[in-house]
CSV table of C-alpha atoms in Angstrom, one decimal:
chain,number,residue,atom,x,y,z
A,1,MET,CA,-96.1,146.2,37.0
A,2,PRO,CA,-95.4,149.0,39.1
A,3,ASN,CA,-98.2,151.8,39.6
A,4,VAL,CA,-100.1,153.9,41.7
A,5,GLY,CA,-103.2,154.5,42.0
A,6,ALA,CA,-104.6,157.4,43.6
A,7,GLU,CA,-100.7,158.6,44.6
A,8,LYS,CA,-100.3,161.6,44.6
A,9,SER,CA,-96.4,163.0,43.6
A,10,ASN,CA,-94.7,165.1,46.4
A,11,SER,CA,-91.0,165.0,45.1
A,12,TRP,CA,-89.6,168.0,44.3
A,13,THR,CA,-86.6,166.2,42.0
A,14,LEU,CA,-88.6,167.8,38.9
A,15,PRO,CA,-88.7,172.0,39.8
A,16,LEU,CA,-85.1,171.2,41.3
A,17,MET,CA,-83.9,169.4,38.1
A,18,VAL,CA,-85.1,172.1,35.9
A,19,ALA,CA,-83.7,175.0,38.2
A,20,SER,CA,-80.6,173.3,38.0
A,21,ALA,CA,-80.2,172.3,34.3
A,22,ALA,CA,-82.3,175.9,33.4
A,23,ILE,CA,-79.1,178.3,35.3
A,24,GLY,CA,-76.5,177.3,33.5
A,25,GLY,CA,-79.0,176.2,30.1
A,26,THR,CA,-81.7,178.7,28.5
A,27,LEU,CA,-80.9,181.3,31.6
A,28,GLN,CA,-77.5,181.8,29.5
A,29,TYR,CA,-78.1,182.0,26.5
A,30,GLY,CA,-81.1,185.5,27.8
A,31,TYR,CA,-78.1,186.4,29.7
A,32,ASN,CA,-75.4,186.8,26.9
A,33,LEU,CA,-78.4,189.0,24.8
A,34,ALA,CA,-78.6,191.0,27.4
A,35,ILE,CA,-74.8,192.2,29.0
A,36,MET,CA,-74.1,193.3,25.4
A,37,ASN,CA,-75.4,196.4,26.0
A,38,ALA,CA,-74.0,198.1,28.2
A,39,PRO,CA,-70.4,197.7,28.1
A,40,THR,CA,-70.9,199.1,23.8
A,41,ILE,CA,-70.0,202.7,24.5
A,42,PHE,CA,-66.7,200.9,26.0
A,43,ILE,CA,-65.8,198.1,23.7
A,44,GLN,CA,-65.8,200.4,21.0
A,45,ASN,CA,-63.2,202.7,22.3
A,46,PHE,CA,-60.6,199.9,23.5
A,47,VAL,CA,-60.6,198.2,19.9
A,48,ASN,CA,-60.5,202.2,18.7
A,49,GLU,CA,-57.2,201.9,21.0
A,50,THR,CA,-56.4,198.5,20.1
A,51,PHE,CA,-56.1,199.2,16.2
A,52,LEU,CA,-54.2,202.8,17.1
A,53,GLU,CA,-51.4,201.3,19.6
A,54,ARG,CA,-50.6,198.4,17.5
A,55,TRP,CA,-51.2,199.7,13.4
A,56,ASP,CA,-51.4,203.8,14.5
A,57,ILE,CA,-54.9,203.7,12.3
A,58,GLN,CA,-57.5,205.8,13.6
A,59,LEU,CA,-61.3,204.3,12.6
A,60,GLN,CA,-63.6,205.9,11.0
A,61,ASP,CA,-67.2,205.6,12.9
A,62,TYR,CA,-68.8,203.9,10.6
A,63,GLN,CA,-65.6,200.8,10.8
A,64,VAL,CA,-65.7,201.0,15.0
A,65,THR,CA,-70.3,200.2,14.5
A,66,LEU,CA,-68.7,197.3,11.9
A,67,LEU,CA,-66.6,195.7,14.1
A,68,TRP,CA,-69.1,196.3,17.1
A,69,THR,CA,-71.5,194.3,15.4
A,70,VAL,CA,-69.6,191.0,13.5
A,71,ILE,CA,-69.0,191.0,18.2
A,72,VAL,CA,-72.3,191.0,18.9
A,73,SER,CA,-73.9,189.0,16.2
A,74,ILE,CA,-71.0,186.3,16.2
A,75,PHE,CA,-72.9,184.6,19.3
A,76,SER,CA,-75.6,183.8,16.5
A,77,LEU,CA,-73.1,181.9,14.2
A,78,GLY,CA,-71.8,180.0,17.5
A,79,GLY,CA,-75.0,179.0,18.6
A,80,PHE,CA,-76.2,178.2,15.0
A,81,ALA,CA,-72.5,175.2,15.2
A,82,GLY,CA,-73.8,174.6,18.7
A,83,ALA,CA,-77.1,173.5,16.6
A,84,LEU,CA,-74.9,171.8,15.2
A,85,ILE,CA,-73.4,169.7,17.3
A,86,ALA,CA,-76.3,169.6,20.0
A,87,GLY,CA,-78.2,165.9,18.0
A,88,PRO,CA,-75.2,163.9,18.1
A,89,MET,CA,-74.0,164.5,21.3
A,90,THR,CA,-76.5,164.5,23.3
A,91,ILE,CA,-77.2,160.8,21.1
A,92,ARG,CA,-73.3,160.0,22.2
A,93,PHE,CA,-73.6,161.3,25.4
A,94,GLY,CA,-77.9,161.6,26.6
A,95,ARG,CA,-79.4,164.6,27.8
A,96,LYS,CA,-78.0,165.8,31.2
A,97,LYS,CA,-74.2,164.5,30.5
A,98,CYS,CA,-74.1,166.8,27.6
A,99,LEU,CA,-75.5,170.0,29.2
A,100,LEU,CA,-72.3,168.8,31.6
A,101,LEU,CA,-69.6,168.7,29.1
A,102,ASN,CA,-71.2,171.8,27.4
A,103,ASN,CA,-69.8,174.0,29.6
A,104,ILE,CA,-66.7,173.4,28.0
A,105,PHE,CA,-67.0,176.0,26.0
A,106,LEU,CA,-68.5,178.3,28.8
A,107,MET,CA,-65.9,178.5,30.9
A,108,ALA,CA,-63.3,178.3,27.2
A,109,GLY,CA,-65.2,181.5,26.7
A,110,ALA,CA,-65.1,183.4,29.7
A,111,LEU,CA,-62.1,183.3,30.3
A,112,LEU,CA,-60.8,184.8,27.2
A,113,ALA,CA,-63.4,187.3,28.0
A,114,LEU,CA,-61.6,188.4,30.7
A,115,THR,CA,-57.9,187.7,30.2
A,116,SER,CA,-58.8,190.0,26.6
A,117,ARG,CA,-58.5,193.8,28.2
A,118,ALA,CA,-55.1,192.8,30.0
A,119,ALA,CA,-53.5,191.4,26.4
A,120,LYS,CA,-55.3,194.2,24.5
A,121,SER,CA,-57.2,191.8,22.3
A,122,PHE,CA,-61.0,191.9,20.6
A,123,GLU,CA,-60.2,189.1,18.5
A,124,MET,CA,-60.4,186.9,22.3
A,125,ILE,CA,-63.5,188.6,22.7
A,126,ILE,CA,-65.2,188.2,19.5
A,127,ILE,CA,-63.2,184.1,19.8
A,128,SER,CA,-65.0,184.4,23.0
A,129,ARG,CA,-68.4,185.7,21.7
A,130,VAL,CA,-68.8,182.3,19.7
A,131,LEU,CA,-67.3,179.9,22.1
A,132,VAL,CA,-70.4,181.8,24.5
A,133,GLY,CA,-72.5,180.9,21.3
A,134,ILE,CA,-71.4,177.8,21.3
A,135,ASN,CA,-73.2,176.9,24.6
A,136,ALA,CA,-76.3,178.7,24.2
A,137,GLY,CA,-76.9,176.9,20.7
A,138,ILE,CA,-76.2,173.3,22.7
A,139,SER,CA,-78.6,174.3,25.6
A,140,MET,CA,-81.2,175.6,23.7
A,141,ASN,CA,-81.7,171.9,22.2
A,142,VAL,CA,-81.0,170.1,24.5
A,143,GLN,CA,-82.1,171.6,27.3
A,144,PRO,CA,-86.1,171.6,26.2
A,145,MET,CA,-85.2,168.1,25.2
A,146,TYR,CA,-84.5,166.7,28.7
A,147,PHE,CA,-87.2,168.8,30.4
A,148,GLY,CA,-90.2,167.0,27.6
A,149,GLU,CA,-88.9,163.6,27.6
A,150,SER,CA,-88.6,163.9,31.7
A,151,ALA,CA,-91.8,165.2,32.6
A,152,PRO,CA,-95.6,163.7,33.0
A,153,MET,CA,-97.7,163.7,30.2
A,154,HIS,CA,-99.9,167.0,31.9
A,155,LEU,CA,-96.4,168.8,33.2
A,156,ARG,CA,-95.1,168.4,29.8
A,157,GLY,CA,-96.1,172.1,27.7
A,158,ALA,CA,-95.2,174.0,31.5
A,159,VAL,CA,-91.8,172.0,32.3
A,160,SER,CA,-90.8,172.6,29.3
A,161,LEU,CA,-91.8,176.2,28.6
A,162,SER,CA,-90.7,177.0,31.5
A,163,SER,CA,-86.5,177.2,29.8
A,164,ALA,CA,-88.2,180.5,28.3
A,165,VAL,CA,-88.9,181.3,31.7
A,166,PHE,CA,-85.2,180.5,32.6
A,167,THR,CA,-84.3,182.9,29.5
A,168,ALA,CA,-86.5,185.4,30.3
A,169,PHE,CA,-85.1,185.7,33.5
A,170,GLY,CA,-80.8,186.3,32.3
A,171,VAL,CA,-81.9,188.4,30.0
A,172,VAL,CA,-83.4,190.1,32.8
A,173,LEU,CA,-80.3,189.3,35.1
A,174,GLY,CA,-78.0,190.5,32.3
A,175,GLN,CA,-79.7,193.5,32.3
A,176,VAL,CA,-78.9,194.3,36.1
A,177,ILE,CA,-75.8,193.1,36.1
A,178,GLY,CA,-74.9,195.0,33.1
A,179,LEU,CA,-76.6,198.4,35.3
A,180,ARG,CA,-72.9,201.0,34.9
A,181,GLU,CA,-73.6,201.3,39.2
A,182,LEU,CA,-72.3,197.5,38.9
A,183,LEU,CA,-70.4,195.6,36.1
A,184,GLY,CA,-71.7,198.0,33.1
A,185,SER,CA,-69.3,200.1,34.1
A,186,GLU,CA,-65.5,201.2,31.4
A,187,PRO,CA,-63.5,199.4,34.7
A,188,CYS,CA,-65.7,196.5,34.8
A,189,TRP,CA,-67.3,195.3,31.1
A,190,HIS,CA,-64.5,192.7,31.6
A,191,TYR,CA,-65.7,191.3,34.6
A,192,LEU,CA,-69.5,191.9,32.8
A,193,LEU,CA,-68.2,189.5,29.7
A,194,ALA,CA,-67.0,186.8,32.0
A,195,SER,CA,-69.8,187.0,34.4
A,196,ASN,CA,-71.7,184.1,32.4
A,197,ALA,CA,-69.1,181.7,34.8
A,198,VAL,CA,-70.6,182.0,37.1
A,199,PRO,CA,-74.3,179.9,36.3
A,200,GLY,CA,-71.6,177.8,35.0
A,201,LEU,CA,-70.3,176.0,37.9
A,202,ILE,CA,-73.3,176.2,39.6
A,203,GLN,CA,-75.1,173.8,37.0
A,204,LEU,CA,-71.8,172.3,37.1
A,205,LEU,CA,-72.2,171.3,41.1
A,206,THR,CA,-75.6,170.1,41.1
A,207,LEU,CA,-77.3,168.7,37.9
A,208,PRO,CA,-75.3,165.7,38.6
A,209,TRP,CA,-77.4,164.9,41.9
A,210,PHE,CA,-80.7,164.2,38.9
A,211,PRO,CA,-81.5,161.7,37.1
A,212,GLU,CA,-80.9,161.2,33.1
A,213,SER,CA,-83.9,161.6,30.9
A,214,PRO,CA,-86.5,158.4,32.0
A,215,ARG,CA,-86.9,158.2,27.7
A,216,TYR,CA,-83.2,157.8,26.8
A,217,LEU,CA,-82.4,155.5,29.4
A,218,LEU,CA,-85.5,153.1,28.2
A,219,ILE,CA,-85.4,153.6,24.0
A,220,ASP,CA,-81.8,154.6,23.4
A,221,ARG,CA,-80.1,152.8,25.9
A,222,GLY,CA,-82.3,149.9,26.4
A,223,ASP,CA,-82.0,150.2,30.3
A,224,LYS,CA,-85.6,149.4,31.8
A,225,GLU,CA,-84.2,149.9,35.6
A,226,ALA,CA,-82.9,152.9,34.9
A,227,CYS,CA,-85.8,154.4,33.7
A,228,ILE,CA,-88.6,153.0,36.0
A,229,ASN,CA,-86.1,154.0,39.5
A,230,ALA,CA,-85.3,157.4,36.7
A,231,LEU,CA,-88.5,157.8,36.8
A,232,ARG,CA,-89.5,157.0,41.1
A,233,GLN,CA,-86.5,159.4,41.8
A,234,LEU,CA,-88.7,162.5,39.5
A,235,ARG,CA,-92.1,161.5,40.2
A,236,GLY,CA,-91.4,160.8,44.5
A,237,CYS,CA,-93.2,157.8,44.0
A,238,GLU,CA,-94.2,154.5,42.9
A,239,VAL,CA,-94.1,154.9,38.4
A,240,GLN,CA,-97.6,154.8,37.2
A,241,SER,CA,-98.3,151.9,34.7
A,242,SER,CA,-99.5,154.4,32.0
A,243,GLU,CA,-96.4,156.2,31.8
A,244,LEU,CA,-94.3,153.1,31.7
A,245,ASP,CA,-96.6,151.5,29.3
A,246,GLU,CA,-96.7,154.9,27.1
A,247,ILE,CA,-93.3,155.1,26.5
A,248,LEU,CA,-92.6,151.1,26.3
A,249,GLN,CA,-95.1,151.7,23.4
A,250,GLU,CA,-92.4,153.9,21.8
A,251,GLN,CA,-89.8,152.0,21.9
A,252,ALA,CA,-91.7,149.5,20.4
A,253,GLU,CA,-92.3,151.4,17.5
A,254,THR,CA,-89.0,152.4,17.0
A,255,LYS,CA,-87.7,149.3,17.6
A,256,GLY,CA,-84.1,149.0,15.7
A,257,MET,CA,-83.9,151.8,14.6
A,258,ARG,CA,-81.1,154.0,15.1
A,259,PRO,CA,-81.1,158.3,15.5
A,260,ARG,CA,-82.6,159.9,12.1
A,261,ARG,CA,-79.8,162.6,10.7
A,262,PRO,CA,-81.4,165.8,9.5
A,263,TRP,CA,-81.1,165.8,5.8
A,264,GLU,CA,-83.2,162.1,6.1
A,265,LEU,CA,-85.8,164.1,8.1
A,266,PHE,CA,-85.9,166.3,4.9
A,267,THR,CA,-87.0,162.7,2.2
A,268,ASP,CA,-89.0,161.4,4.9
A,269,ARG,CA,-92.8,162.6,3.8
A,270,SER,CA,-94.3,161.0,6.9
A,271,VAL,CA,-93.2,163.8,9.1
A,272,ARG,CA,-92.7,166.1,6.3
A,273,TRP,CA,-95.6,168.7,7.8
A,274,GLN,CA,-94.0,168.5,11.3
A,275,LEU,CA,-90.8,169.1,9.8
A,276,ILE,CA,-92.4,172.7,7.9
A,277,SER,CA,-93.8,173.3,11.2
A,278,VAL,CA,-90.9,174.4,13.1
A,279,MET,CA,-88.9,175.0,10.5
A,280,ILE,CA,-90.8,178.3,10.2
A,281,ILE,CA,-92.5,178.6,14.2
A,282,SER,CA,-88.1,178.9,14.7
A,283,SER,CA,-87.9,181.5,11.7
A,284,ALA,CA,-90.5,183.3,12.9
A,285,MET,CA,-89.5,183.2,16.6
A,286,GLN,CA,-86.2,185.6,15.3
A,287,LEU,CA,-87.8,186.9,12.3
A,288,CYS,CA,-90.5,188.9,14.0
A,289,GLY,CA,-87.3,191.0,15.5
A,290,ASN,CA,-88.1,190.5,19.1
A,291,ASP,CA,-85.0,189.1,20.1
A,292,SER,CA,-83.8,192.7,17.9
A,293,ILE,CA,-85.2,194.4,20.9
A,294,TYR,CA,-82.1,192.9,23.7
A,295,PHE,CA,-79.9,193.3,20.8
A,296,TYR,CA,-79.9,196.7,19.9
A,297,ALA,CA,-82.1,198.1,23.2
A,298,SER,CA,-80.7,201.8,23.2
A,299,TYR,CA,-81.2,202.0,19.2
A,300,VAL,CA,-84.5,201.5,19.4
A,301,PHE,CA,-85.6,203.8,22.5
A,302,LYS,CA,-83.6,206.5,21.1
A,303,GLU,CA,-86.1,206.4,18.3
A,304,ALA,CA,-88.6,206.4,20.6
A,305,GLY,CA,-87.3,209.3,21.9
A,306,ILE,CA,-85.6,208.2,25.3
A,307,SER,CA,-83.4,210.2,26.7
A,308,ALA,CA,-79.4,208.5,27.1
A,309,GLU,CA,-79.7,208.6,31.0
A,310,LYS,CA,-83.3,206.3,31.3
A,311,ILE,CA,-82.3,203.9,28.7
A,312,GLN,CA,-80.3,201.4,30.9
A,313,TYR,CA,-82.5,201.2,33.7
A,314,ILE,CA,-85.4,201.1,30.9
A,315,THR,CA,-84.2,198.0,28.7
A,316,ILE,CA,-84.3,196.2,32.4
A,317,GLY,CA,-88.4,197.0,31.5
A,318,THR,CA,-88.4,194.7,28.9
A,319,GLY,CA,-86.9,192.3,29.9
A,320,THR,CA,-89.1,192.2,33.0
A,321,CYS,CA,-92.4,192.8,31.2
A,322,GLU,CA,-90.8,189.2,28.9
A,323,PHE,CA,-89.6,187.3,32.7
A,324,THR,CA,-93.6,188.3,33.5
A,325,ALA,CA,-94.8,187.6,30.5
A,326,CYS,CA,-93.5,184.2,30.4
A,327,ILE,CA,-94.3,183.3,33.5
A,328,MET,CA,-97.9,183.8,32.8
A,329,CYS,CA,-98.2,181.5,30.0
A,330,ASN,CA,-96.7,178.4,31.7
A,331,LEU,CA,-99.6,179.0,34.0
A,332,LEU,CA,-102.5,178.8,30.7
A,333,ILE,CA,-99.9,175.9,28.6
A,334,GLU,CA,-102.0,173.4,30.0
A,335,ARG,CA,-105.3,175.2,29.8
A,336,LYS,CA,-105.5,177.2,26.7
A,337,GLY,CA,-103.0,174.5,24.5
A,338,ARG,CA,-100.4,175.6,22.5
A,339,ARG,CA,-101.8,176.7,19.2
A,340,PHE,CA,-103.9,179.9,20.9
A,341,LEU,CA,-101.3,180.8,22.9
A,342,LEU,CA,-98.9,180.8,20.1
A,343,MET,CA,-101.1,182.7,17.2
A,344,GLY,CA,-102.4,185.0,19.6
A,345,GLY,CA,-99.0,185.3,20.7
A,346,TYR,CA,-98.5,186.4,16.9
A,347,VAL,CA,-101.0,188.2,16.4
A,348,LEU,CA,-101.0,190.5,18.7
A,349,MET,CA,-97.4,191.3,18.2
A,350,THR,CA,-98.5,191.9,14.4
A,351,GLY,CA,-101.1,194.9,16.5
A,352,TRP,CA,-99.3,196.5,18.8
A,353,ALA,CA,-96.1,196.8,15.6
A,354,VAL,CA,-98.7,198.8,13.6
A,355,VAL,CA,-99.9,200.9,16.3
A,356,PHE,CA,-95.5,201.0,17.0
A,357,THR,CA,-95.5,202.9,13.4
A,358,ILE,CA,-97.8,205.1,13.5
A,359,ALA,CA,-96.7,206.3,17.3
A,360,LEU,CA,-93.3,206.7,15.2
A,361,SER,CA,-94.6,208.6,12.5
A,362,PHE,CA,-95.9,211.6,14.8
A,363,GLU,CA,-93.4,211.5,17.6
A,364,HIS,CA,-92.6,214.7,16.3
A,365,LYS,CA,-96.5,216.3,15.9
A,366,VAL,CA,-98.0,215.1,19.2
A,367,SER,CA,-95.6,215.7,22.5
A,368,TRP,CA,-96.6,212.7,24.4
A,369,MET,CA,-95.9,209.9,21.4
A,370,PRO,CA,-92.7,209.0,22.6
A,371,TYR,CA,-94.2,207.4,26.1
A,372,LEU,CA,-96.2,205.5,23.0
A,373,SER,CA,-93.9,204.4,21.7
A,374,MET,CA,-92.0,203.0,24.9
A,375,ALA,CA,-95.4,201.0,25.7
A,376,CYS,CA,-95.1,199.2,22.4
A,377,ILE,CA,-91.6,197.8,23.2
A,378,PHE,CA,-93.4,196.5,26.0
A,379,THR,CA,-96.5,195.3,24.8
A,380,TYR,CA,-94.5,193.8,22.0
A,381,ILE,CA,-92.2,191.6,24.2
A,382,LEU,CA,-95.0,191.1,26.7
A,383,SER,CA,-97.2,189.7,23.3
A,384,PHE,CA,-94.1,187.7,22.2
A,385,GLY,CA,-93.4,186.4,25.8
A,386,MET,CA,-96.8,185.4,26.6
A,387,GLY,CA,-96.7,182.2,23.3
A,388,PRO,CA,-93.7,181.7,21.1
A,389,ALA,CA,-91.1,182.6,23.3
A,390,GLY,CA,-92.2,179.4,25.1
A,391,VAL,CA,-94.3,177.4,22.9
A,392,THR,CA,-91.5,177.1,20.1
A,393,GLY,CA,-88.9,175.0,21.9
A,394,VAL,CA,-91.9,173.0,23.5
A,395,LEU,CA,-92.1,171.6,19.6
A,396,PRO,CA,-90.3,169.7,18.9
A,397,THR,CA,-90.6,167.7,22.2
A,398,GLU,CA,-94.4,166.9,20.9
A,399,ILE,CA,-94.4,166.3,17.4
A,400,PHE,CA,-91.4,163.9,16.9
A,401,ASN,CA,-90.3,160.2,17.7
A,402,GLN,CA,-86.5,159.6,19.9
A,403,THR,CA,-84.9,159.0,16.8
A,404,ALA,CA,-86.2,162.0,15.2
A,405,ARG,CA,-86.4,164.1,18.4
A,406,PRO,CA,-82.2,165.5,18.3
A,407,ALA,CA,-82.4,165.6,14.2
A,408,ALA,CA,-85.4,167.6,14.2
A,409,TYR,CA,-83.8,170.0,16.5
A,410,MET,CA,-80.1,171.0,15.0
A,411,ILE,CA,-83.3,172.0,11.9
A,412,ALA,CA,-85.0,174.3,14.2
A,413,GLY,CA,-81.9,175.3,16.6
A,414,SER,CA,-80.4,176.0,13.1
A,415,MET,CA,-83.1,178.2,11.8
A,416,MET,CA,-83.7,180.1,14.7
A,417,TRP,CA,-79.6,181.0,15.3
A,418,LEU,CA,-79.5,181.7,11.4
A,419,ASN,CA,-82.0,184.2,11.6
A,420,LEU,CA,-80.9,185.4,14.3
A,421,PHE,CA,-77.6,186.2,13.0
A,422,ILE,CA,-79.0,187.8,10.1
A,423,THR,CA,-81.8,190.1,11.9
A,424,GLY,CA,-79.3,191.7,14.2
A,425,MET,CA,-76.9,191.7,11.6
A,426,ILE,CA,-79.9,193.5,9.6
A,427,PHE,CA,-81.5,195.5,12.8
A,428,PRO,CA,-79.1,198.3,12.9
A,429,PHE,CA,-79.8,199.3,9.2
A,430,LEU,CA,-83.6,198.6,9.3
A,431,VAL,CA,-83.6,201.6,12.1
A,432,SER,CA,-81.5,203.7,9.7
A,433,GLU,CA,-82.9,202.9,6.9
A,434,LEU,CA,-86.7,202.6,8.0
A,435,SER,CA,-86.9,205.6,10.4
A,436,GLN,CA,-91.0,205.0,11.6
A,437,PHE,CA,-91.1,201.6,9.2
A,438,CYS,CA,-88.5,199.9,11.3
A,439,PHE,CA,-90.9,197.3,12.3
A,440,VAL,CA,-93.2,197.1,9.6
A,441,PRO,CA,-91.5,193.7,8.2
A,442,PHE,CA,-91.9,192.1,11.7
A,443,GLY,CA,-94.9,192.1,11.9
A,444,ALA,CA,-96.1,191.2,8.3
A,445,VAL,CA,-93.9,188.1,9.8
A,446,CYS,CA,-96.2,188.0,12.1
A,447,LEU,CA,-99.0,187.9,10.7
A,448,LEU,CA,-97.4,185.4,8.9
A,449,SER,CA,-96.6,182.8,11.7
A,450,ALA,CA,-100.3,183.6,13.0
A,451,LEU,CA,-102.4,182.8,9.6
A,452,TYR,CA,-100.0,179.6,9.5
A,453,VAL,CA,-100.6,178.4,13.1
A,454,GLY,CA,-103.8,178.9,12.4
A,455,LEU,CA,-104.4,177.1,9.4
A,456,PHE,CA,-102.0,174.2,9.5
A,457,LEU,CA,-100.9,173.5,13.5
A,458,PRO,CA,-103.3,170.7,15.0
A,459,GLU,CA,-103.3,171.6,18.8
A,460,THR,CA,-101.1,168.9,20.7
A,461,LYS,CA,-102.0,169.5,24.6
A,462,GLY,CA,-102.7,166.5,26.9
A,463,LYS,CA,-101.9,163.8,23.9
A,464,SER,CA,-100.0,161.7,22.9
A,465,LEU,CA,-96.6,161.2,20.4
A,466,SER,CA,-99.4,158.6,18.3
A,467,ASP,CA,-102.4,161.4,18.6
A,468,ILE,CA,-100.5,164.3,16.5
A,469,SER,CA,-99.0,162.2,14.4
A,470,SER,CA,-102.2,160.6,13.7
A,471,GLU,CA,-103.2,165.0,13.1
A,472,PHE,CA,-100.0,166.3,10.9
A,473,ASN,CA,-101.1,162.6,8.7
A,474,LYS,CA,-103.6,164.3,7.5
A,475,LEU,CA,-101.6,166.7,6.5
A,476,ASN,CA,-98.4,164.5,4.8
A,477,PHE,CA,-101.4,162.7,3.1
A,478,LYS,CA,-103.2,164.7,2.0
A,479,ALA,CA,-103.2,163.7,-1.9
A,480,GLN,CA,-102.7,159.8,-1.7
A,481,GLU,CA,-106.1,160.1,0.6
A,482,LYS,CA,-107.7,161.8,-2.1
A,483,LYS,CA,-106.1,160.0,-4.5
A,484,GLY,CA,-107.5,156.7,-3.3
A,485,SER,CA,-111.2,158.3,-3.2
A,486,SER,CA,-111.3,158.4,-6.0
A,487,ALA,CA,-110.1,155.8,-7.0
A,488,SER,CA,-113.1,153.9,-5.1
A,489,GLN,CA,-115.5,156.3,-5.9
A,490,ALA,CA,-114.5,155.5,-9.8
A,491,GLN,CA,-114.5,151.4,-8.6
A,492,TYR,CA,-117.6,151.6,-6.8
A,493,GLN,CA,-119.1,154.0,-9.8
A,494,LEU,CA,-118.0,150.9,-12.3
A,495,GLY,CA,-119.5,148.8,-10.6
A,496,GLU,CA,-122.5,150.5,-10.3
A,497,VAL,CA,-122.3,150.5,-14.3
A,498,CYS,CA,-121.4,146.4,-14.6
A,499,HIS,CA,-124.1,146.3,-11.9
A,500,SER,CA,-126.6,147.5,-14.8
A,501,THR,CA,-125.5,146.3,-17.9
A,502,ALA,CA,-125.8,142.9,-16.3
A,503,LEU,CA,-129.5,144.1,-15.5
């Protein structure tokens, strides 16, 4: 069996593969969130002008806002659809090919966005956002799976977390490209909406040169030779027997088992708490309100008392803040562990939500309060990037086996996108109705999430799948263990009584 004892990998293949997959993958999610903030007024005017020209109807402000909210939030429903089809696609085509095929949705969406202005059709923008959402939904599920299955165990968390780093980078890139001096101006907004085709093109040109996921090759396709070649290429050295043995062990455990369907996981007691954990953490990632800041950044900063001309530059700071935090999290995840970062992130977010609420309550009474409000938004995003932003996507790879992993990602992705849609729809109304208390519901979600992680989620750092499953089985079969111990105790006592009687 191939083995190297002390030989270390010096290959650049793994980091380059990560960059290639992520540029056309999760970067798109962050980028497409951010680019919708700059052209808000221009697209709203375009919708109004289209209605006037077609039907001679002057839309009222609330009608324009409603249509704009649909254009922005329909991206989330596209993401939900993408999350649902990601599982079957990865099983049929593999992780790498799925990411490549995913660009069909992206390119079609970019083409519709580019031609929507000439066609005088806001409906084309809506369809474009759906298609781009499908692209993001697929990549948000497939890319962490691809990374987690391709990375060595000691780097699994850091490599998987790079998905979040590229998402945050996509946000910053979208905010910069969306500046009025670049593509965020009235004549160029349709080019801004179509600019997401460029990262997709880079991925199409580079990703085919990298190997498929070694676990997919061995466990799903049964091709041991291809698996060894992929490992050798990714590691830059001969394959360590311990790593191959671990994959072979998982193959043996899942031999003869077909890929699981999402609804089958709900009835399987052996993965009950894994599934509950993934659903709660994926929902909390959106219900904490962080991504809503990118959808409606101008609303938030307006409430914080920032002048309109400065808002576009300050929003770049929010993306830079999350990007920096994700890089820090990437460096810390293999040292501090997943549980510590996830719980710590939500605890800090709870604290900053409370401070933000107090700051908004006194912003008209104390002159420097608007600046404290703005600082709270930055620290809120920083805390999100330090834990929930990255760790959430790592969990399904680590706590589910190869047959259940695609279905688990489908469920996690569905929860994430549905909650993003709900939050995106209600956030403007939360800001207008609750005013200074708009972050109280988000703070409550963060507090409850921190409690759940602290009480129920085991640490997964540096552990094999069988070790992690053993930890969860203590929760999954807790009732049975109690019954078993009670029965044993009763049997012991009965034996003791019989023995006494015999005496």
